[in-house]
Structures are given as structure tokens and as C-alpha cells.
Coordinates of C-alpha atoms in Angstrom, one line a residue:
Chain A
M238 CA 193.3 192.2 111.1
T239 CA 191.2 195.0 111.9
A240 CA 191.8 197.8 114.4
Q241 CA 189.7 196.4 116.8
Q242 CA 191.4 193.1 116.6
A243 CA 194.8 194.8 117.0
A244 CA 193.4 196.7 120.3
E245 CA 192.3 193.4 121.6
K246 CA 195.9 191.8 121.2
L247 CA 197.7 195.0 122.4
K248 CA 195.4 194.6 125.5
E249 CA 196.0 190.8 125.8
K250 CA 199.6 191.3 125.7
F251 CA 200.1 194.5 128.2
G252 CA 196.8 193.7 130.1
Q253 CA 195.8 196.7 132.3
L254 CA 198.4 199.1 130.8
I255 CA 196.1 199.5 127.6
S256 CA 192.7 200.5 128.1
E257 CA 189.4 199.7 126.4
P258 CA 189.7 200.6 122.8
Q259 CA 187.4 203.9 122.2
L260 CA 185.7 204.3 118.7
F261 CA 185.1 207.7 117.3
R262 CA 184.5 208.4 113.4
D263 CA 185.4 204.9 112.7
E264 CA 188.7 205.3 114.4
T265 CA 190.2 203.2 117.3
T266 CA 191.9 204.7 120.1
V267 CA 193.5 203.0 122.9
W268 CA 195.2 204.7 126.0
L269 CA 198.5 203.3 127.4
N270 CA 198.5 204.0 131.1
D271 CA 202.3 204.2 131.8
A272 CA 204.4 206.5 129.2
G273 CA 207.5 204.8 130.2
Q274 CA 206.1 201.8 128.2
I275 CA 205.4 203.5 124.8
A276 CA 208.6 202.0 123.0
A277 CA 207.9 198.9 124.3
V278 CA 204.1 198.7 123.1
C279 CA 205.0 200.5 119.9
Q280 CA 207.7 197.8 119.1
Y281 CA 205.1 194.9 119.7
A282 CA 202.8 196.8 117.6
K283 CA 205.1 196.6 114.8
T284 CA 206.8 193.7 114.6
E285 CA 203.7 191.5 116.0
L286 CA 200.9 193.4 114.6
G287 CA 202.3 194.5 111.6
F288 CA 201.9 198.5 112.0
D289 CA 204.9 199.2 110.1
Y290 CA 204.2 202.8 109.2
L291 CA 204.0 205.5 111.4
Q292 CA 201.9 208.2 110.2
D293 CA 202.4 210.9 112.8
I294 CA 203.1 211.7 116.6
T295 CA 201.7 214.6 118.0
S296 CA 201.2 216.2 121.4
V297 CA 198.4 217.9 123.3
D298 CA 198.5 220.4 126.2
N299 CA 195.8 220.3 128.8
H300 CA 196.9 223.0 130.6
P301 CA 195.9 223.7 133.5
N302 CA 194.7 220.2 133.9
T303 CA 196.9 217.4 134.9
P304 CA 198.2 215.4 133.8
R305 CA 199.6 218.1 131.4
W306 CA 200.8 216.6 128.3
E307 CA 199.3 214.1 125.7
V308 CA 201.3 212.3 123.2
V309 CA 199.2 210.7 120.4
Y310 CA 201.1 208.1 118.1
Q311 CA 199.0 207.3 114.7
L312 CA 199.9 204.0 113.4
Y313 CA 199.4 202.5 110.2
S314 CA 199.5 199.0 108.5
L315 CA 200.6 198.8 105.1
Q316 CA 199.8 194.8 105.2
H317 CA 196.2 195.2 106.8
H318 CA 195.3 198.7 105.7
C319 CA 193.8 199.8 109.2
A320 CA 195.3 202.5 111.4
I321 CA 195.3 202.7 115.1
R322 CA 196.1 205.3 117.7
I323 CA 197.7 205.1 120.9
K324 CA 197.5 207.8 123.4
T325 CA 199.5 208.4 126.7
A326 CA 199.5 211.0 129.4
I327 CA 202.7 212.5 131.0
N328 CA 202.7 214.9 133.8
E329 CA 204.3 218.3 133.6
S330 CA 206.7 217.4 136.7
I331 CA 208.3 214.2 134.3
S332 CA 207.8 215.9 131.0
E333 CA 209.6 212.9 129.7
L334 CA 209.1 209.4 128.0
P335 CA 211.0 206.9 125.9
T336 CA 211.9 207.6 122.3
V337 CA 210.4 205.4 119.5
T338 CA 213.5 206.4 116.9
G339 CA 214.2 202.6 117.5
V340 CA 211.2 201.5 116.2
W341 CA 210.5 203.9 113.5
R342 CA 213.1 206.1 112.2
T343 CA 210.9 208.8 110.9
A344 CA 209.8 209.3 114.6
N345 CA 213.0 211.2 114.9
W346 CA 211.7 214.5 113.6
H347 CA 208.4 214.3 114.6
E348 CA 209.8 214.0 118.5
R349 CA 212.2 216.6 117.6
E350 CA 209.3 218.9 116.9
I351 CA 207.0 217.9 119.8
F352 CA 210.2 218.8 121.9
D353 CA 210.8 221.7 120.1
M354 CA 207.1 223.2 120.2
M355 CA 206.0 221.5 123.2
G356 CA 209.3 221.0 125.5
I357 CA 208.5 217.3 126.0
R358 CA 211.5 215.2 126.1
F359 CA 212.4 211.9 124.6
R360 CA 214.8 209.8 126.7
D361 CA 217.3 208.1 124.7
H362 CA 216.6 210.0 121.5
P363 CA 219.9 210.2 119.1
D364 CA 219.6 213.6 118.3
L365 CA 217.0 216.1 120.5
R366 CA 217.5 219.4 119.2
R367 CA 215.2 222.0 118.4
I368 CA 214.0 221.8 114.5
I369 CA 211.6 224.8 113.7
M370 CA 212.8 227.3 116.2
W371 CA 216.1 228.2 116.4
E372 CA 218.8 227.0 118.9
G373 CA 218.5 229.1 122.1
Y374 CA 215.0 230.0 121.8
P375 CA 213.6 230.0 125.5
Y376 CA 210.2 229.1 124.8
H377 CA 207.8 226.3 123.5
P378 CA 205.4 228.2 121.5
L379 CA 202.3 225.4 121.2
R380 CA 201.9 225.5 125.0
K381 CA 198.7 226.8 125.9
D382 CA 200.3 229.4 128.4
F383 CA 202.0 230.7 125.4
P384 CA 200.5 233.9 124.0
L385 CA 199.7 233.8 120.4
A386 CA 201.4 237.2 119.9
G387 CA 204.7 235.6 121.4
L388 CA 207.0 236.6 124.1
P389 CA 210.1 238.6 124.0
T390 CA 213.2 237.1 124.1
E391 CA 216.9 238.6 125.0
Q392 CA 218.1 238.0 121.8
P393 CA 217.9 241.2 120.0
D394 CA 219.8 240.0 116.8
V395 CA 217.3 237.4 115.8
A396 CA 214.2 238.3 114.2
F397 CA 210.6 238.0 116.4
A398 CA 212.7 238.7 119.5
E399 CA 209.7 240.9 120.3
P400 CA 205.7 240.2 120.5
A401 CA 204.0 240.8 117.7
P402 CA 202.3 244.1 116.8
M403 CA 198.7 244.4 118.0
E404 CA 197.2 245.0 114.5
G405 CA 194.1 242.9 114.7
G406 CA 193.6 240.6 111.8
P407 CA 191.5 238.0 111.5
F408 CA 191.2 236.5 114.8
V409 CA 188.3 236.6 117.4
T410 CA 186.9 240.1 117.9
N411 CA 185.3 241.9 120.4
P412 CA 182.7 244.0 119.0
G413 CA 181.2 247.0 120.6
V414 CA 184.5 248.0 122.0
K415 CA 185.9 251.5 121.6
T416 CA 189.3 251.0 120.4
A417 CA 190.7 249.0 117.5
K418 CA 193.0 247.4 120.1
E419 CA 190.7 246.3 122.2
R420 CA 188.0 245.4 119.5
E421 CA 190.6 242.8 117.7
P422 CA 193.1 241.3 120.4
R423 CA 195.2 238.9 118.5
A424 CA 193.9 236.3 120.4
K425 CA 190.9 235.1 123.0
G426 CA 191.9 236.1 126.8
E427 CA 194.9 238.4 125.5
T428 CA 193.2 241.9 125.8
Chain B
M219 CA 209.4 209.2 64.7
G220 CA 212.8 208.0 64.2
E221 CA 214.2 204.3 64.9
I222 CA 214.3 203.6 68.7
H223 CA 217.3 202.2 69.7
D224 CA 217.9 200.4 73.1
I225 CA 219.8 202.0 75.6
N226 CA 223.0 200.1 77.0
F227 CA 223.1 201.1 81.0
R228 CA 226.3 200.5 82.7
E229 CA 226.6 198.1 85.5
P230 CA 224.3 199.5 88.1
A231 CA 227.2 198.5 90.4
A232 CA 229.5 200.8 89.1
R233 CA 226.9 203.8 89.5
L234 CA 226.1 202.9 93.1
P235 CA 227.4 205.6 95.6
A236 CA 230.9 204.6 97.2
T237 CA 230.3 203.1 100.4
H238 CA 231.8 205.2 102.9
D239 CA 234.1 203.9 105.4
A240 CA 234.2 206.1 108.4
T241 CA 237.3 204.6 110.4
A242 CA 239.3 204.8 107.6
D243 CA 238.6 208.6 107.1
A244 CA 239.1 209.6 110.6
A245 CA 242.0 211.6 110.2
A246 CA 241.2 212.8 106.6
E247 CA 240.4 216.6 106.4
H248 CA 236.8 217.2 105.7
I249 CA 235.3 220.6 104.4
E250 CA 232.0 221.5 105.8
L251 CA 229.9 223.2 103.1
N252 CA 226.7 225.2 103.9
M253 CA 224.0 224.9 101.2
G254 CA 221.0 226.8 101.3
P255 CA 218.9 228.4 102.9
S256 CA 219.0 230.4 99.9
H257 CA 219.7 227.8 97.1
P258 CA 217.8 227.4 93.9
S259 CA 217.6 223.7 94.0
T260 CA 216.4 224.1 97.6
H261 CA 213.2 225.4 96.7
G262 CA 212.5 227.5 99.1
V263 CA 214.4 228.0 102.4
L264 CA 216.1 224.4 103.0
R265 CA 219.5 224.6 104.7
L266 CA 221.9 221.6 104.5
V267 CA 224.9 221.5 105.9
L268 CA 227.1 218.9 104.1
E269 CA 230.5 217.5 105.4
L270 CA 232.4 216.6 102.2
D271 CA 235.2 214.5 101.8
G272 CA 236.7 215.9 98.4
E273 CA 233.2 215.6 96.3
T274 CA 231.8 212.9 98.4
I275 CA 229.4 213.9 101.1
V276 CA 229.7 211.9 104.2
K277 CA 227.4 213.6 106.5
A278 CA 224.2 215.8 105.7
T279 CA 222.5 217.8 108.7
P280 CA 218.9 219.6 107.2
H281 CA 218.2 222.5 108.9
V282 CA 214.2 223.4 108.5
G283 CA 212.0 226.2 110.0
Y284 CA 212.9 229.0 108.2
L285 CA 209.5 229.6 106.8
H286 CA 207.9 228.5 110.2
R287 CA 204.7 230.8 110.6
G288 CA 202.9 229.0 113.7
D289 CA 199.8 227.7 111.5
E290 CA 199.2 225.4 114.1
K291 CA 199.0 227.9 117.0
I292 CA 197.3 230.1 114.8
A293 CA 194.4 227.4 113.9
E294 CA 193.8 226.9 117.9
N295 CA 192.7 230.5 118.2
M296 CA 190.3 230.7 115.0
T297 CA 187.4 229.3 113.9
Y298 CA 187.3 226.1 111.5
T299 CA 186.2 227.9 108.6
Q300 CA 188.8 231.1 109.2
F301 CA 191.7 228.8 109.0
I302 CA 190.7 227.3 105.3
P303 CA 193.0 230.4 103.8
Y304 CA 195.8 229.3 105.7
T305 CA 195.8 226.0 104.2
D306 CA 196.4 227.4 101.0
R307 CA 199.8 228.4 102.2
L308 CA 201.1 225.0 103.2
D309 CA 201.8 223.5 100.0
Y310 CA 201.5 226.8 98.1
L311 CA 202.1 224.9 94.8
A312 CA 198.6 222.7 95.4
P313 CA 196.6 225.0 97.4
L314 CA 193.2 223.4 96.2
A315 CA 194.4 220.0 97.1
N316 CA 195.0 221.6 100.8
N317 CA 191.6 223.0 100.7
V318 CA 189.9 220.0 100.0
A319 CA 192.1 217.9 102.4
Y320 CA 191.6 220.4 105.4
A321 CA 187.5 220.6 104.7
L322 CA 187.3 216.8 104.4
A323 CA 189.4 216.4 107.8
V324 CA 186.7 219.1 109.7
E325 CA 183.7 216.8 107.9
K326 CA 185.1 214.0 109.3
L327 CA 185.2 215.5 112.9
L328 CA 181.3 216.9 112.3
G329 CA 180.9 213.4 111.1
M330 CA 179.2 214.4 107.8
D331 CA 181.9 213.5 105.2
R332 CA 179.8 211.0 103.7
Q333 CA 177.1 213.3 103.5
L334 CA 178.3 215.6 100.8
P335 CA 176.5 216.1 97.9
P336 CA 177.7 214.2 94.6
R337 CA 178.5 217.3 92.9
C338 CA 180.2 218.6 95.5
Q339 CA 182.4 215.7 95.7
Y340 CA 183.2 215.6 92.2
I341 CA 184.3 219.0 91.9
R342 CA 186.4 218.5 95.0
M343 CA 188.1 215.5 92.7
I344 CA 188.6 218.0 89.8
C345 CA 190.4 220.4 92.0
C346 CA 192.6 217.7 93.5
E347 CA 193.6 216.1 90.2
L348 CA 194.1 219.7 88.8
A349 CA 196.2 220.5 91.5
R350 CA 198.3 217.6 91.3
I351 CA 198.9 218.0 87.6
S352 CA 199.9 221.6 88.5
S353 CA 202.4 220.5 91.2
H354 CA 203.9 217.7 89.2
L355 CA 204.5 220.1 86.2
L356 CA 206.2 222.3 88.8
G357 CA 208.2 219.3 90.2
L358 CA 209.3 218.2 87.3
G359 CA 210.3 221.4 85.7
C360 CA 212.2 222.6 88.6
Y361 CA 213.9 219.2 88.9
A362 CA 215.1 219.1 85.3
M363 CA 216.1 222.9 85.5
D364 CA 218.1 221.7 88.4
C365 CA 219.8 218.7 86.4
G366 CA 220.6 221.3 83.5
A367 CA 217.3 220.7 81.3
M368 CA 216.0 224.5 81.0
T369 CA 213.5 223.5 78.4
V370 CA 211.5 221.2 80.4
F371 CA 211.0 224.1 82.7
L372 CA 209.7 226.5 80.0
I373 CA 207.3 223.9 79.0
T374 CA 205.8 223.1 82.1
F375 CA 205.4 226.6 83.2
T376 CA 203.5 227.5 80.1
E377 CA 201.4 224.5 80.9
R378 CA 200.7 225.4 84.5
E379 CA 200.0 228.9 83.5
K380 CA 196.9 227.5 81.9
I381 CA 196.1 225.9 85.3
Y382 CA 196.2 229.0 87.2
N383 CA 193.8 230.6 84.5
L384 CA 191.3 228.0 85.6
C385 CA 191.7 228.5 89.2
E386 CA 191.1 232.0 88.7
W387 CA 188.3 231.4 86.9
L388 CA 186.7 229.2 89.3
T389 CA 187.7 230.6 92.6
G390 CA 188.8 234.0 92.1
A391 CA 192.5 233.7 92.9
R392 CA 195.4 232.3 91.1
F393 CA 197.3 230.7 94.2
T394 CA 195.6 231.6 97.4
T395 CA 192.2 230.0 96.2
S396 CA 190.5 229.4 99.7
Y397 CA 187.8 227.3 97.6
T398 CA 186.1 224.9 99.9
R399 CA 184.0 225.7 102.8
I400 CA 183.0 223.4 105.7
G401 CA 180.3 221.0 104.0
G402 CA 180.7 222.3 100.6
L403 CA 182.4 224.9 98.0
S404 CA 182.5 228.6 98.0
R405 CA 181.0 228.6 94.4
D406 CA 179.6 226.1 91.7
L407 CA 181.6 225.7 88.3
P408 CA 181.6 228.8 86.3
H409 CA 179.6 228.8 82.7
G410 CA 182.1 227.3 80.1
W411 CA 184.4 226.1 82.9
V412 CA 184.5 222.4 81.8
D413 CA 184.7 222.9 78.2
S414 CA 187.9 225.0 79.0
C415 CA 189.1 222.4 81.6
R416 CA 188.7 219.6 78.7
K417 CA 190.6 222.0 76.4
F418 CA 193.2 221.9 78.8
L419 CA 193.5 218.2 79.1
R420 CA 194.0 217.5 75.7
E421 CA 196.7 220.2 75.5
V422 CA 198.2 219.1 78.9
V423 CA 198.6 215.5 77.4
V424 CA 200.9 216.5 74.2
T425 CA 202.9 218.7 76.9
I426 CA 203.7 215.5 79.2
D427 CA 204.3 213.5 75.9
E428 CA 207.1 216.3 74.8
V429 CA 208.7 216.3 78.2
D430 CA 208.8 212.5 77.9
R431 CA 210.6 212.5 74.7
L432 CA 212.7 215.4 76.1
L433 CA 213.9 213.5 79.0
T434 CA 212.8 210.2 79.7
R435 CA 215.5 208.5 77.1
N436 CA 217.7 211.7 77.3
R437 CA 221.8 210.1 78.0
I438 CA 222.3 213.0 80.4
W439 CA 219.2 213.2 82.4
L440 CA 219.6 209.0 82.8
D441 CA 223.2 209.3 83.9
R442 CA 222.1 212.4 86.7
T443 CA 219.4 210.2 88.0
R444 CA 219.8 206.3 87.3
D445 CA 220.8 204.6 90.2
I446 CA 221.0 208.0 92.2
G447 CA 219.3 208.4 95.8
V448 CA 218.4 204.6 95.8
I449 CA 215.6 204.4 98.4
T450 CA 214.8 200.8 99.4
K451 CA 211.6 199.6 100.5
Q452 CA 212.4 199.0 104.0
D453 CA 213.6 202.5 104.0
A454 CA 210.7 204.2 102.5
I455 CA 208.7 202.6 105.0
D456 CA 210.9 203.3 108.0
Y457 CA 210.9 207.3 107.2
A458 CA 207.1 207.0 106.6
L459 CA 207.6 208.3 102.9
S460 CA 204.4 209.2 101.2
G461 CA 203.3 210.0 97.6
P462 CA 205.3 209.6 94.8
N463 CA 208.4 209.0 97.3
L464 CA 206.7 206.0 98.6
R465 CA 205.6 204.7 95.1
G466 CA 208.8 205.2 93.5
S467 CA 210.3 202.6 95.6
G468 CA 208.0 200.2 94.5
I469 CA 205.4 200.2 97.3
E470 CA 201.9 200.5 96.2
F471 CA 200.2 202.4 98.3
D472 CA 197.8 205.4 97.4
L473 CA 195.2 206.5 99.7
R474 CA 192.7 207.4 97.0
K475 CA 192.5 203.7 96.7
A476 CA 193.5 202.0 99.9
H477 CA 191.0 204.3 101.8
P478 CA 188.9 206.4 99.0
Y479 CA 187.4 209.5 100.0
L480 CA 185.2 211.6 98.0
A481 CA 184.2 209.6 95.1
Y482 CA 187.7 207.8 94.4
N483 CA 186.0 204.6 94.2
E484 CA 183.6 205.5 91.6
I485 CA 186.6 206.4 89.5
E486 CA 189.1 204.1 87.2
F487 CA 192.6 204.9 87.3
D488 CA 196.0 203.2 88.0
V489 CA 198.6 203.7 90.8
P490 CA 202.2 203.6 89.2
V491 CA 204.9 202.3 91.1
G492 CA 208.8 202.4 90.6
A493 CA 211.4 199.4 90.6
T494 CA 214.6 200.5 92.2
G495 CA 213.3 203.7 93.9
D496 CA 216.0 205.6 92.5
C497 CA 215.7 209.5 91.0
Y498 CA 214.4 208.3 87.6
D499 CA 211.8 206.0 89.1
R500 CA 210.5 209.0 91.1
Y501 CA 210.5 210.9 87.8
L502 CA 208.7 208.2 85.9
V503 CA 206.1 207.8 88.6
R504 CA 205.4 211.5 88.5
M505 CA 205.1 211.3 84.7
E506 CA 202.9 208.7 84.8
E507 CA 200.5 210.0 87.6
M508 CA 200.1 213.2 85.5
R509 CA 198.6 210.9 82.7
Q510 CA 196.6 209.2 85.4
S511 CA 195.3 212.5 86.9
V512 CA 194.2 213.6 83.4
R513 CA 192.2 210.4 83.1
I514 CA 190.6 210.9 86.3
L515 CA 189.7 214.6 85.2
H516 CA 188.1 213.4 82.1
Q517 CA 186.0 210.6 83.9
C518 CA 185.1 213.3 86.6
L519 CA 183.9 215.8 83.9
D520 CA 181.9 213.3 81.9
K521 CA 180.1 211.8 85.4
L522 CA 179.8 215.7 86.9
P523 CA 176.2 215.1 88.4
G524 CA 174.2 217.9 86.8
G525 CA 176.4 218.2 84.1
P526 CA 178.5 221.4 83.4
D527 CA 176.1 223.9 83.8
N528 CA 174.2 222.2 86.5
A529 CA 170.8 222.1 84.7
S530 CA 169.4 220.3 87.3
G531 CA 170.1 222.0 89.9
E532 CA 172.6 219.9 92.1
P533 CA 173.3 221.4 95.3
I534 CA 177.0 221.8 95.9
N535 CA 176.9 222.2 99.7
V536 CA 175.0 220.1 102.4
S537 CA 171.7 221.6 103.4
D538 CA 172.5 222.3 107.1
G539 CA 172.1 225.9 108.3
K540 CA 174.4 224.9 111.3
I541 CA 177.4 224.1 109.1
V542 CA 177.0 226.0 106.1
L543 CA 176.3 229.9 105.3
P544 CA 172.9 230.1 104.2
P545 CA 172.1 232.3 101.2
K546 CA 172.4 236.1 101.8
S547 CA 168.7 236.6 100.3
K548 CA 167.6 234.4 103.0
V549 CA 169.6 235.9 105.6
L550 CA 167.9 239.2 105.3
T551 CA 164.3 238.1 104.9
Q552 CA 164.2 234.7 107.5
M553 CA 164.5 234.8 111.2
E554 CA 166.0 231.1 111.5
E555 CA 169.0 231.8 108.6
L556 CA 169.7 235.0 110.2
I557 CA 170.4 233.2 113.3
H558 CA 172.5 230.4 111.6
H559 CA 174.5 233.4 110.0
F560 CA 175.1 234.9 113.1
M561 CA 175.9 231.9 114.9
L562 CA 178.2 230.8 112.3
V563 CA 180.1 233.9 111.8
T564 CA 180.5 234.5 115.3
Q565 CA 180.8 231.0 116.9
G566 CA 181.9 228.8 114.1
V567 CA 180.4 225.1 113.5
N568 CA 179.7 223.4 116.6
A569 CA 182.1 220.6 116.5
P570 CA 181.3 217.6 118.9
P571 CA 184.1 216.8 121.4
G572 CA 186.6 214.2 120.3
E573 CA 189.7 213.6 117.9
I574 CA 190.1 212.6 114.3
Y575 CA 192.8 212.2 111.9
F576 CA 192.2 212.4 108.6
S577 CA 195.1 212.0 105.6
A578 CA 194.5 212.7 101.8
E579 CA 196.7 211.8 99.0
N580 CA 198.1 215.2 98.2
P581 CA 200.5 215.8 95.1
K582 CA 203.5 215.7 97.8
G583 CA 202.5 212.8 99.6
E584 CA 200.2 212.3 102.5
L585 CA 198.7 215.7 104.1
G586 CA 197.1 214.6 107.3
F587 CA 195.5 216.7 110.0
Y588 CA 194.9 215.4 113.6
I589 CA 192.2 217.6 114.8
N590 CA 191.5 217.4 118.8
S591 CA 188.3 219.2 119.4
R592 CA 186.9 220.0 123.0
G593 CA 183.5 221.0 121.8
G594 CA 182.9 224.5 119.9
G595 CA 184.1 226.4 116.9
T596 CA 187.6 226.1 117.5
P597 CA 190.1 223.2 117.5
H598 CA 191.7 222.6 120.9
R599 CA 194.9 221.3 118.9
L600 CA 195.3 221.2 115.1
K601 CA 198.2 219.2 114.0
I602 CA 199.3 219.0 110.3
R603 CA 201.2 216.2 109.3
A604 CA 202.9 217.7 106.1
P605 CA 204.4 215.1 103.5
S606 CA 207.5 217.7 102.9
F607 CA 208.3 217.5 106.4
V608 CA 208.5 213.6 106.6
N609 CA 210.2 213.1 103.3
L610 CA 212.8 215.5 103.8
S611 CA 213.6 213.5 107.2
I612 CA 215.2 210.9 105.0
L613 CA 218.2 213.2 103.9
P614 CA 220.7 212.4 106.6
H615 CA 220.4 208.9 105.7
L616 CA 220.2 209.4 101.8
L617 CA 222.9 211.9 101.0
P618 CA 225.9 210.7 102.6
G619 CA 227.9 208.4 99.8
H620 CA 226.7 210.4 97.1
L621 CA 228.7 213.4 95.1
I622 CA 227.7 216.9 95.7
G623 CA 226.3 217.1 92.2
D624 CA 223.9 214.6 93.1
V625 CA 222.4 216.4 95.8
V626 CA 220.2 218.6 93.2
A627 CA 219.2 215.6 91.6
I628 CA 217.9 214.0 94.8
L629 CA 216.3 217.0 96.1
G630 CA 214.7 217.7 93.1
S631 CA 213.2 214.0 92.9
L632 CA 211.8 214.5 96.2
D633 CA 209.9 217.2 95.2
F634 CA 209.0 219.2 98.4
V635 CA 207.9 222.5 99.4
M636 CA 208.9 224.0 102.3
G637 CA 205.7 226.2 103.0
E638 CA 204.2 222.8 104.3
C639 CA 207.7 221.7 106.0
D640 CA 207.3 224.5 108.5
R641 CA 204.1 225.7 108.8

């Protein structure tokens, strides 16, 4: 079975919920229109279509556009040696979708990471805690409205409670400006 | 060599970890033990909170993130080329392999991964396999040292030193190589490098055999690793393990074979797999992978287009001024090259909008890059699928039932590195 055939089967089963497959650089992507169905779609892809190996889950922030979040599931089949990408979008007001830990247990840490870095919750996740940042950290650093230098937190005893110093670095520079601080802001749009 | 005797193993059932009955121990006293973040066997900064019933682990909670540097956030704020040095610091035991995987991912986004000059592909394969040998030598050395076999560590580190000398000669740096560029390499092989590499290959097989003699039939080593940390095929797939950890469980899956990138389809090599998925199998798989890497390297050096000194002047970069920096002499004399240089340095390569996921078979497993581009020289989102992160997620499932002394053997056999786990 190829990824195209798998996409067609998904479309057969779920009808309007699944978009037409998009092909880019030989990779097949389908959109799921209702994020609430992601667990059912993944379960079907695993048991019926043989996508037994979940390579990755990741999230994209579309800020300031809506819907704000995209969650990207990278599925692989060890039997058919083909990959398919399932994407779904969620509004910021909801920021929640069902977990797929019941389908692949590897999803556990991926979903914790997305919750930690992007702030999207996963319903019925067995252990939805922060994984990379520390417990009690108030922000979600991979959001587009979180500055690269960081934001102050009210935890003076923890490292990195203050933004990083504006020391330049290999970031996007702004030539022709007088001071080093203005010439090398930490990131675009943060002067 | 003396006479070889068969080893009589005890019944496997007697060595299987005691199954834990949670209800019976509900009233029993459990000790909570904090292992790490600075424990020698955690190879960096992994913290394990172990709940113990006597010496038996009943619950294990890993805490990662101590080495988080925000690489994915940083990537969104710089051009594709500027991010190459950051890939050195992912799996810092195999920086060359990370460089290659990242460059290939960006080239896939640009739609030019099949246009790379053959010499570039072969040099990149040489880099990947050298990195694999280096990473496995360290992995096995530390694994054996954690289990008490100090000599192996000293032998493998002596050999790694030679790889670092080769790296330094090739790239100018021992660890932070930053060797690849989008669409090519930073420089060609130096004069005499190929002969030195061949000399190293002749020496490293001797070392691998020596480690083999020290460990493979060593009674203590067998007791420490056999039937310890057994990962079944189903668990390995369910937890999406990759690399030697997946193959140790008997699943023949290698991205170099399944989806050959570079010129791996022109090279002959075997993919070793384990039988039971215990720590001993993962050790055997890594040992054999090093031998296969040596085999691949010999073929690469033999087939290298242009020969050792590139007598026929084979290119190592794609000849597209919008992707690869033009030579400095032309930048200073030609208008078009000057413009290309200016645009590449200030704006970066102009990537089309779209998204790709590319994964390469790195020493630790499947290193994947998901790049979401909205056009232009910086990614909108760059996600790194780190093999160590995924491989470690099996610990809460794997550790319970084992003795605390087995933890170091299991951690050593999983061969993770926190630099890429925490990113």
C-alpha cells in the first residue's frame, strides 16, 4: 500500500472529515477537519491501514491567524514502508484535542512536549505534565508571541527567571545602526 | 587462541525480572530514590526518580529537560545555514551525522536532495559512518564501564581519539564540526586524508575484535546484560524506538535500507538484528554495526568519485549560486556572484512554502527534522525528532521489576545523549 492509497482509504472511511491528499516532495499530507476525531482516525490508520509506528507529533503556531494551532502527526508503516502525515487545526479558545496515547504509547512524551512548549492540552492524557521546562513555569516558549530572549518569571530561585541579556549573537542583524544593542537585537522584531 | 567452550546459561526464566504485584505491596514501605541528574551512568543530565521495594524498582519517573537550550525556538529566528552549528550540539557524540541529516532535510525542502554531486554524497556517507563508529565506541565504552569493565572504556576511547584527529583534519574542529552546507560541504577532503582513514579502519577492526574478546563471552558481562531490560517487538514499535534499540528487539528496520538517502543504495552492507531484545542483544547489534560501518567506509573510499585527491575536479557543491556561496574570488570580481553572496548572507536560501519531514539513520536512531516553511530564508517551525528523547520514553515501562543494579546496564544499553533529548 502506498501513502496515496492510504489517504484514499482514510477518505473512504471518514468522508468529509478528511481533505484531499496534498503531495509535496513525495510526501502525502491529509487534513482532518475535526480535531476531536484525531484519536479515532489514528486508531483506524494503525489497526486497519498498518501505520504501526508513530514517528513524531509536533505543533505549529499560526499566530496571529486563526485557527491558531496546527498539530502534525507523522505516521509510518513498518509493513508497507510508507509514511503519511495527518494534520489538524484547533482554535486558541479550545486549545484541546484527544490524546493518541491509547493508540501508540510513544505519543505520551510527544504530547507532553507540545503541552509544555505550545500550551495545547490533550484530553485523557494519562500524565499531562511539563516535560522540558520546569514545573510551575508560567509560559509556553515555542509560541510565536513569546520573545526569543525570554520573559521574566516570579521564581527568583530558578535559573533563567530573567530575559537573556542583549549581547548580540548570531542572530538577524540590523546593519547601519549606531549602537551594538540596536545593531544586533536578539531576534527580528524585538528591538 | 585457546579452546572455546560453550557457555551454559541458566534458565532464562530464572533471570527474568520478578513480576511486580502492586496490590500485594500496597501496604509495604517503598523508598523513593533520586538518581541523577549528575550520576555517571546517566551520561549527562537525566534524572530518574525510582520507587524501590527493597532493591526492586516498582516505579520509575524520568525527568528530562536539564539541557534544554531552545534549539527549535532559535531555529525560527535565523537562516537555514546559520542553524548548522546548532546541529553539532544535538547528538554531540556524532556531530557529523547531525550536520548531514540537517543539510539533507533542508535540501529536501528545496527539492534538490537528488541533485547533490556524487562526490558530496560519498563524503557525506563517510562522515555518517565515521560518526557511527565514534558514537558506538563511546556508547559501548561507557556501557561497559558502568557495568565495571574499565579496560574496554580505555581501549575504545583511544580509538575515538583517532576519529577526532580525522575530524579535525577534515573540518577544522574535533567536536563542533559544522561541516556540511546547504547544497554541499564546507571543504573537500584534504590531501592524504583518505590514506589516514584507511589506516584507521585497519586499526579499528583490531580494537573491535579486542572488545569482542573482552566482553562477548565474558561471564560477568553476560550475567549483567543477558535477559536484562528485555524489550519485546511490540513494545519497541509501540514506543517507536529507533536505531540499534529497535533492531536489538529483532525488527529489521534501517532507514539506510528502507529509504536510501545519499548513495546508500550503491553500497553493500547488512543490518544486524537481535533475537530477544535484551541489553546483551543491543550490545551485539552495536558491535556488528561498527563492523558494517567499516565495510561501508571501505566501499565509499574505493568508489569515491574523483579519487582521494579529486584529480578529475569533481564538484562537491551544487552549482546553483542561489543555494551555495560562490567562491570568494568571483564574489570580488563578478557582479552576479556578488549579488548571490549578498542575498545568501543577508536573506538565506529562498525556500518554497511547504512542509517536509526528513529522517536519517543516525548512530542513536532516527533523527528527523520537520520543517514548516512559509517561504524565505528562515523556517516558520523546525521540529527536531530526537532519537534519544523517544528512546528514553520507554523507561517508565522498562525499569519496573528490575534490580537497581540493572538500571546502569539498561541505561548503557539504550545509549542516549541528553544534548539531543533536551534540545
